């Protein structure tokens, strides 16, 4: 039986750790990265790695053809993981920066998932796992672009789960909170590309954000290593009835509860202290 799983965003962090972990569990893993040098590095480590840039439709479709050739036109699993965070207050954020955020974090996921679903139908089964975020549940200031992309992924995933209910394809969301990865470094680069600190009314807040993003390690005491995503991913891939949502880290579990129980204005007061 085909047990091939395609994972996006494998150069570092969650994708990298999960690709290696699934290989050890006996899965046929196709890891993907958007940069040639990362593809070469992962291939040297023994992973089957291909190039896939989620912001480039031609790259996505080319990667899908490679997956078809490798699997004989079938595919068991897709772990949509590749994404980045675009910091900045929404009033300062250029529309093109928001478009770029959605191209990589949302439209690319749609294009890829839409392209591989026929292979899962051909396989007679399939699992789609979406790596969302606590910021797909609640919003924090200066994270508006990323918030919007993850809220969109949550709604998209809930919809396609209903549409796939009459098929053997099952879909799950993993909702991490703080996870140790290169996410801050990538966000810092996006911040510098899009935001002019000096002309904003948020200059002081941005300087604080910049200090946080420049930190090599998270200061959040609830931060977990990327390995924390492996158990829920394995369960989503192997359980007869996978969960619809896997909430990883205490902040995610706490915020999901607060969102359900607290009045919006009370929740706003809590969230306003974050960011």
GROMACS .gro file of C-alpha atoms in nm:
model
  275
    1UNK     CA    1   0.000   0.000   0.000
    2UNK     CA    2   0.124   0.351  -0.083
    3UNK     CA    3   0.241   0.533   0.229
    4UNK     CA    4   0.411   0.827   0.061
    5UNK     CA    5   0.380   1.160   0.245
    6UNK     CA    6   0.469   1.496   0.092
    7UNK     CA    7   0.586   1.761   0.340
    8UNK     CA    8   0.639   2.127   0.254
    9UNK     CA    9   0.877   2.368   0.424
   10UNK     CA   10   1.144   2.117   0.524
   11UNK     CA   11   1.458   2.331   0.525
   12UNK     CA   12   1.445   2.381   0.903
   13UNK     CA   13   1.215   2.357   1.202
   14UNK     CA   14   0.894   2.159   1.203
   15UNK     CA   15   0.914   2.034   0.844
   16UNK     CA   16   1.276   1.924   0.881
   17UNK     CA   17   1.217   1.739   1.208
   18UNK     CA   18   0.895   1.574   1.088
   19UNK     CA   19   1.049   1.458   0.760
   20UNK     CA   20   1.328   1.275   0.942
   21UNK     CA   21   1.086   1.139   1.203
   22UNK     CA   22   0.844   0.996   0.947
   23UNK     CA   23   1.127   0.824   0.762
   24UNK     CA   24   1.221   0.651   1.087
   25UNK     CA   25   0.857   0.543   1.123
   26UNK     CA   26   0.868   0.373   0.785
   27UNK     CA   27   0.696   0.632   0.569
   28UNK     CA   28   0.813   0.709   0.218
   29UNK     CA   29   0.874   1.081   0.267
   30UNK     CA   30   0.902   1.340  -0.006
   31UNK     CA   31   1.044   1.646   0.165
   32UNK     CA   32   1.036   1.980  -0.015
   33UNK     CA   33   1.219   2.311   0.011
   34UNK     CA   34   1.204   2.628  -0.197
   35UNK     CA   35   1.582   2.681  -0.226
   36UNK     CA   36   1.815   2.463  -0.432
   37UNK     CA   37   2.084   2.464  -0.164
   38UNK     CA   38   1.840   2.332   0.097
   39UNK     CA   39   1.721   2.060  -0.139
   40UNK     CA   40   2.083   1.952  -0.193
   41UNK     CA   41   2.155   1.956   0.182
   42UNK     CA   42   1.856   1.738   0.268
   43UNK     CA   43   1.938   1.498  -0.014
   44UNK     CA   44   2.288   1.460   0.132
   45UNK     CA   45   2.124   1.371   0.463
   46UNK     CA   46   1.942   1.085   0.293
   47UNK     CA   47   1.601   1.245   0.249
   48UNK     CA   48   1.415   1.232  -0.081
   49UNK     CA   49   1.385   1.608  -0.128
   50UNK     CA   50   1.243   1.810  -0.416
   51UNK     CA   51   1.213   2.179  -0.493
   52UNK     CA   52   0.875   2.338  -0.422
   53UNK     CA   53   0.816   2.711  -0.378
   54UNK     CA   54   0.468   2.775  -0.242
   55UNK     CA   55   0.474   3.129  -0.378
   56UNK     CA   56   0.528   3.004  -0.733
   57UNK     CA   57   0.245   2.817  -0.907
   58UNK     CA   58   0.476   2.675  -1.175
   59UNK     CA   59   0.706   2.537  -0.905
   60UNK     CA   60   0.412   2.375  -0.725
   61UNK     CA   61   0.279   2.208  -1.039
   62UNK     CA   62   0.627   2.090  -1.139
   63UNK     CA   63   0.671   1.936  -0.794
   64UNK     CA   64   0.335   1.761  -0.824
   65UNK     CA   65   0.446   1.601  -1.151
   66UNK     CA   66   0.758   1.475  -0.972
   67UNK     CA   67   0.538   1.331  -0.695
   68UNK     CA   68   0.316   1.161  -0.955
   69UNK     CA   69   0.619   0.999  -1.116
   70UNK     CA   70   0.752   0.882  -0.778
   71UNK     CA   71   0.422   0.738  -0.656
   72UNK     CA   72   0.284   0.607  -0.983
   73UNK     CA   73   0.006   0.863  -0.967
   74UNK     CA   74  -0.099   0.794  -0.609
   75UNK     CA   75  -0.021   0.971  -0.282
   76UNK     CA   76  -0.119   0.890   0.074
   77UNK     CA   77  -0.044   1.201   0.277
   78UNK     CA   78   0.019   1.574   0.249
   79UNK     CA   79   0.154   1.781   0.537
   80UNK     CA   80   0.109   2.148   0.446
   81UNK     CA   81   0.367   2.314   0.667
   82UNK     CA   82   0.568   2.569   0.469
   83UNK     CA   83   0.482   2.925   0.573
   84UNK     CA   84   0.629   3.245   0.715
   85UNK     CA   85   0.509   3.533   0.931
   86UNK     CA   86   0.489   3.894   0.805
   87UNK     CA   87   0.506   4.124   1.108
   88UNK     CA   88   0.378   4.479   1.114
   89UNK     CA   89   0.069   4.679   1.205
   90UNK     CA   90  -0.196   4.651   0.937
   91UNK     CA   91  -0.206   5.027   0.888
   92UNK     CA   92   0.166   5.017   0.797
   93UNK     CA   93   0.160   4.703   0.586
   94UNK     CA   94   0.182   4.749   0.207
   95UNK     CA   95  -0.088   4.558   0.023
   96UNK     CA   96   0.179   4.375  -0.178
   97UNK     CA   97   0.328   4.242   0.147
   98UNK     CA   98  -0.014   4.106   0.242
   99UNK     CA   99  -0.047   3.950  -0.103
  100UNK     CA  100   0.294   3.785  -0.061
  101UNK     CA  101   0.186   3.649   0.278
  102UNK     CA  102  -0.127   3.493   0.130
  103UNK     CA  103   0.057   3.362  -0.176
  104UNK     CA  104   0.289   3.151   0.038
  105UNK     CA  105   0.062   3.074   0.334
  106UNK     CA  106  -0.274   3.026   0.165
  107UNK     CA  107  -0.294   3.031  -0.216
  108UNK     CA  108   0.007   2.801  -0.250
  109UNK     CA  109  -0.149   2.555  -0.008
  110UNK     CA  110  -0.473   2.562  -0.206
  111UNK     CA  111  -0.295   2.504  -0.538
  112UNK     CA  112  -0.091   2.215  -0.399
  113UNK     CA  113  -0.377   2.046  -0.216
  114UNK     CA  114  -0.609   2.077  -0.514
  115UNK     CA  115  -0.340   1.920  -0.734
  116UNK     CA  116  -0.275   1.617  -0.510
  117UNK     CA  117  -0.632   1.529  -0.414
  118UNK     CA  118  -0.687   1.333  -0.739
  119UNK     CA  119  -0.386   1.117  -0.646
  120UNK     CA  120  -0.546   1.041  -0.309
  121UNK     CA  121  -0.869   0.943  -0.482
  122UNK     CA  122  -0.662   0.712  -0.703
  123UNK     CA  123  -0.493   0.569  -0.393
  124UNK     CA  124  -0.832   0.493  -0.236
  125UNK     CA  125  -0.738   0.678   0.081
  126UNK     CA  126  -0.553   0.986   0.195
  127UNK     CA  127  -0.465   1.221   0.476
  128UNK     CA  128  -0.425   1.599   0.453
  129UNK     CA  129  -0.272   1.768   0.757
  130UNK     CA  130  -0.262   2.145   0.777
  131UNK     CA  131  -0.012   2.314   1.009
  132UNK     CA  132  -0.209   2.609   1.139
  133UNK     CA  133  -0.130   2.813   1.452
  134UNK     CA  134  -0.268   2.950   1.775
  135UNK     CA  135  -0.293   3.264   1.560
  136UNK     CA  136  -0.555   3.085   1.355
  137UNK     CA  137  -0.766   3.081   1.672
  138UNK     CA  138  -0.696   3.424   1.823
  139UNK     CA  139  -0.538   3.743   1.692
  140UNK     CA  140  -0.241   3.940   1.823
  141UNK     CA  141  -0.146   4.293   1.726
  142UNK     CA  142   0.137   4.336   1.474
  143UNK     CA  143   0.063   3.987   1.340
  144UNK     CA  144  -0.230   4.085   1.117
  145UNK     CA  145  -0.102   3.939   0.791
  146UNK     CA  146  -0.012   3.606   0.949
  147UNK     CA  147  -0.334   3.606   1.156
  148UNK     CA  148  -0.539   3.658   0.841
  149UNK     CA  149  -0.360   3.380   0.650
  150UNK     CA  150  -0.408   3.130   0.933
  151UNK     CA  151  -0.770   3.228   0.994
  152UNK     CA  152  -0.819   3.166   0.621
  153UNK     CA  153  -0.653   2.824   0.644
  154UNK     CA  154  -0.881   2.730   0.934
  155UNK     CA  155  -1.194   2.820   0.737
  156UNK     CA  156  -1.063   2.660   0.417
  157UNK     CA  157  -0.984   2.338   0.602
  158UNK     CA  158  -1.321   2.322   0.779
  159UNK     CA  159  -1.490   2.363   0.441
  160UNK     CA  160  -1.294   2.100   0.251
  161UNK     CA  161  -1.340   1.855   0.539
  162UNK     CA  162  -1.716   1.876   0.476
  163UNK     CA  163  -1.665   1.841   0.102
  164UNK     CA  164  -1.446   1.532   0.147
  165UNK     CA  165  -1.680   1.365   0.398
  166UNK     CA  166  -1.806   1.119   0.137
  167UNK     CA  167  -1.452   1.007   0.047
  168UNK     CA  168  -1.177   0.808   0.225
  169UNK     CA  169  -0.967   1.125   0.248
  170UNK     CA  170  -0.943   1.264   0.600
  171UNK     CA  171  -0.820   1.610   0.695
  172UNK     CA  172  -0.681   1.748   1.021
  173UNK     CA  173  -0.546   2.074   1.159
  174UNK     CA  174  -0.242   2.094   1.383
  175UNK     CA  175  -0.253   2.416   1.584
  176UNK     CA  176   0.086   2.484   1.742
  177UNK     CA  177   0.165   2.762   1.981
  178UNK     CA  178   0.522   2.871   2.047
  179UNK     CA  179   0.762   2.625   1.879
  180UNK     CA  180   1.138   2.670   1.861
  181UNK     CA  181   1.236   2.719   1.497
  182UNK     CA  182   1.374   2.975   1.252
  183UNK     CA  183   1.032   3.136   1.231
  184UNK     CA  184   1.149   3.452   1.412
  185UNK     CA  185   1.450   3.495   1.185
  186UNK     CA  186   1.236   3.461   0.873
  187UNK     CA  187   0.980   3.702   1.019
  188UNK     CA  188   1.254   3.955   1.092
  189UNK     CA  189   1.363   3.950   0.728
  190UNK     CA  190   1.002   4.003   0.615
  191UNK     CA  191   0.966   4.284   0.869
  192UNK     CA  192   1.265   4.470   0.726
  193UNK     CA  193   1.137   4.424   0.370
  194UNK     CA  194   0.792   4.568   0.432
  195UNK     CA  195   0.791   4.807   0.729
  196UNK     CA  196   0.944   5.151   0.772
  197UNK     CA  197   0.999   5.176   1.145
  198UNK     CA  198   1.092   5.544   1.146
  199UNK     CA  199   0.771   5.675   0.988
  200UNK     CA  200   0.523   5.471   1.193
  201UNK     CA  201   0.337   5.572   1.506
  202UNK     CA  202   0.438   5.229   1.637
  203UNK     CA  203   0.813   5.298   1.634
  204UNK     CA  204   0.870   5.208   2.000
  205UNK     CA  205   0.657   4.895   1.975
  206UNK     CA  206   0.843   4.793   1.660
  207UNK     CA  207   1.178   4.831   1.830
  208UNK     CA  208   1.055   4.594   2.099
  209UNK     CA  209   0.931   4.354   1.832
  210UNK     CA  210   1.265   4.376   1.656
  211UNK     CA  211   1.447   4.280   1.977
  212UNK     CA  212   1.218   3.978   2.017
  213UNK     CA  213   1.268   3.864   1.660
  214UNK     CA  214   1.646   3.907   1.682
  215UNK     CA  215   1.662   3.679   1.986
  216UNK     CA  216   1.821   3.345   1.904
  217UNK     CA  217   1.581   3.157   2.131
  218UNK     CA  218   1.225   3.218   2.242
  219UNK     CA  219   1.175   3.370   2.586
  220UNK     CA  220   0.829   3.212   2.618
  221UNK     CA  221   0.851   2.950   2.893
  222UNK     CA  222   0.589   2.741   2.716
  223UNK     CA  223   0.790   2.709   2.395
  224UNK     CA  224   0.834   2.349   2.282
  225UNK     CA  225   1.087   2.200   2.039
  226UNK     CA  226   0.978   2.115   1.686
  227UNK     CA  227   0.970   1.747   1.791
  228UNK     CA  228   0.642   1.824   1.975
  229UNK     CA  229   0.464   1.820   1.638
  230UNK     CA  230   0.569   1.462   1.556
  231UNK     CA  231   0.318   1.274   1.779
  232UNK     CA  232   0.009   1.461   1.655
  233UNK     CA  233   0.129   1.432   1.296
  234UNK     CA  234   0.176   1.057   1.334
  235UNK     CA  235  -0.168   1.021   1.490
  236UNK     CA  236  -0.326   1.225   1.209
  237UNK     CA  237  -0.157   0.999   0.953
  238UNK     CA  238  -0.223   0.662   1.115
  239UNK     CA  239  -0.532   0.674   1.339
  240UNK     CA  240  -0.849   0.516   1.205
  241UNK     CA  241  -1.031   0.831   1.312
  242UNK     CA  242  -0.783   1.119   1.333
  243UNK     CA  243  -0.871   1.427   1.532
  244UNK     CA  244  -1.005   1.729   1.350
  245UNK     CA  245  -0.777   1.957   1.557
  246UNK     CA  246  -0.456   1.888   1.746
  247UNK     CA  247  -0.374   2.175   1.983
  248UNK     CA  248  -0.004   2.171   2.071
  249UNK     CA  249   0.141   2.376   2.363
  250UNK     CA  250  -0.040   2.510   2.666
  251UNK     CA  251  -0.094   2.862   2.522
  252UNK     CA  252  -0.289   2.713   2.229
  253UNK     CA  253  -0.506   2.503   2.457
  254UNK     CA  254  -0.563   2.796   2.693
  255UNK     CA  255  -0.647   3.042   2.415
  256UNK     CA  256  -0.888   2.801   2.247
  257UNK     CA  257  -1.072   2.773   2.579
  258UNK     CA  258  -1.071   3.149   2.632
  259UNK     CA  259  -1.204   3.208   2.281
  260UNK     CA  260  -1.494   2.976   2.352
  261UNK     CA  261  -1.580   3.100   2.702
  262UNK     CA  262  -1.492   3.468   2.731
  263UNK     CA  263  -1.681   3.769   2.594
  264UNK     CA  264  -1.492   3.926   2.306
  265UNK     CA  265  -1.407   4.249   2.488
  266UNK     CA  266  -1.269   4.059   2.786
  267UNK     CA  267  -1.059   3.846   2.553
  268UNK     CA  268  -0.939   4.163   2.381
  269UNK     CA  269  -0.803   4.292   2.712
  270UNK     CA  270  -0.601   3.973   2.754
  271UNK     CA  271  -0.475   3.972   2.396
  272UNK     CA  272  -0.386   4.342   2.403
  273UNK     CA  273  -0.112   4.260   2.653
  274UNK     CA  274   0.046   4.028   2.398
  275UNK     CA  275   0.219   4.112   2.074
   0.00000   0.00000   0.00000
